[in-house]
Amino acid sequence: MSIPQFQHQLPECNLFFGKNTLQKIGQESKRWGKRALLVTGRKSMQRLGFLEEAIECLERERLTSIHYNGVQPNPTVQIVDEGARMAQEKNCDVIVALGGGSAIDTGKAIAVRAAFSNSDSTIWDYISVGEQKACRITSRTLPLVVVTSTSGSGSHVTPYAVITNSRTQQKVGFYSKYIFPKASIVDVRLPSKMSADLTASTGFDVLAHATESIIGRGDHPIADIYSLKAMELVKNNLSEVYRNGENVKARSCMALADTLAGLAITIAGTTMGHALVHPLGARYNLPHGLALALVSSAIWRFTIENGDKRTVERYTRIAQKLGEKIAPPPTREKAMRAVKALNKLLETIGLNKSLSDFGVREEDIGMLAEDAMAYMRVDLGRHPTQISRKNLVSVLEESF
Ligand SMILES: [Fe+2]
């Protein structure tokens, strides 16, 4: 086995994993500040009692908490700017995000925006869209402590956040080592409360992270280890947690899969799937994991048909990890069994659907492809095959 040359920047993050680790939120936040902006969505954390528990833990460590509950799925520039204004007005010195990927991404974006006092700018100025240059994110960014309530986005262990501009209808990610959480808490009690639908869509995001990072152009043996283990955990546990959300052991495995796949994309990044679903999220407000489930089958087929020897080998490994019994050597035909395994999994979690089932209009396909070409070039560039607008259109048509 030959190991490629690689570089790996280790993040400075205190990661806590396990039941009741939410209790660490005060102790960890205290290391970074005295006044916390606590960022959540409108209802679920309150309803489930986790917000109250978090506030108690913060108060026990003598932190003042200011609650911002404006987070919505596909968080927008307005939501981030509003939260950042609140953080500035209340002199917050640490951002604490409690919730799913949207809450954590909002927290990251607020941490950037709140650190800069210029009221004329917005978070969008810090995001590079296509060729447009962005303002520099620096070490002034506020420190961030996060608690994940889903097993999906991986955002608790990445330096990425994705924000939607509802005016331009663009959903774009940004990257900085300064938004990597200083502390990240994975308390399995929280994702155990997810509904079956949320479990399925967020769980599928985990598989997308694991598979996109392993097929991408950057060969990285550490990312591969994370990805392969994450796939195995998804294969063995996602259908189970979808059917039986009370299975804590399976929930823990999905939480670990989410963490490993998040670390994998931190190293290797995402590819064509994420390039296509950001425009879908921006134009149709589709949940991220669901959108990935709708297009993945066509993407995998396209990539295997057009991929080189390495791509065929990678998809053969994916097929094996998803339960296909395949003997070496890898072939295109064997790699194609990954699509069969994927479709089987999608069926068991109720996501074997098409774009038209969710109101996507056929006449918008060209525009969605153009959006991806315009502002998702980095992800497209990591894909193992060359991608043209025509390829994107045919993948979207096949997913329709
Ligand atoms: Fe994702």
PDB file of C-alpha atoms and ligand atoms in Angstrom, residues 152-153 205-206 208-209 265 270 274 277-278 288-289 292, ligand 1:
ATOM      1  CA  GLY A 152     -26.037  15.268  10.114  1.00  0.00           C
ATOM      2  CA  SER A 153     -24.367  18.515   9.254  1.00  0.00           C
ATOM      3  CA  ASP A 205     -26.053  14.218   4.811  1.00  0.00           C
ATOM      4  CA  VAL A 206     -23.559  12.109   6.803  1.00  0.00           C
ATOM      5  CA  ALA A 208     -22.954  12.383   1.441  1.00  0.00           C
ATOM      6  CA  HIS A 209     -20.045  13.863   3.424  1.00  0.00           C
ATOM      7  CA  ILE A 265     -14.866  17.051   4.860  1.00  0.00           C
ATOM      8  CA  THR A 270     -17.222  18.091  -0.627  1.00  0.00           C
ATOM      9  CA  HIS A 274     -23.009  19.755  -2.371  1.00  0.00           C
ATOM     10  CA  VAL A 277     -27.824  21.166  -3.504  1.00  0.00           C
ATOM     11  CA  HIS A 278     -26.813  24.646  -2.387  1.00  0.00           C
ATOM     12  CA  HIS A 288     -30.019  20.119   2.830  1.00  0.00           C
ATOM     13  CA  GLY A 289     -29.935  16.353   3.475  1.00  0.00           C
ATOM     14  CA  LEU A 292     -28.721  15.479  -1.379  1.00  0.00           C
TER      15      LEU A 292
HETATM   16 FE    FE B   1     -23.714  18.569   3.946  1.00  0.00          FE
END
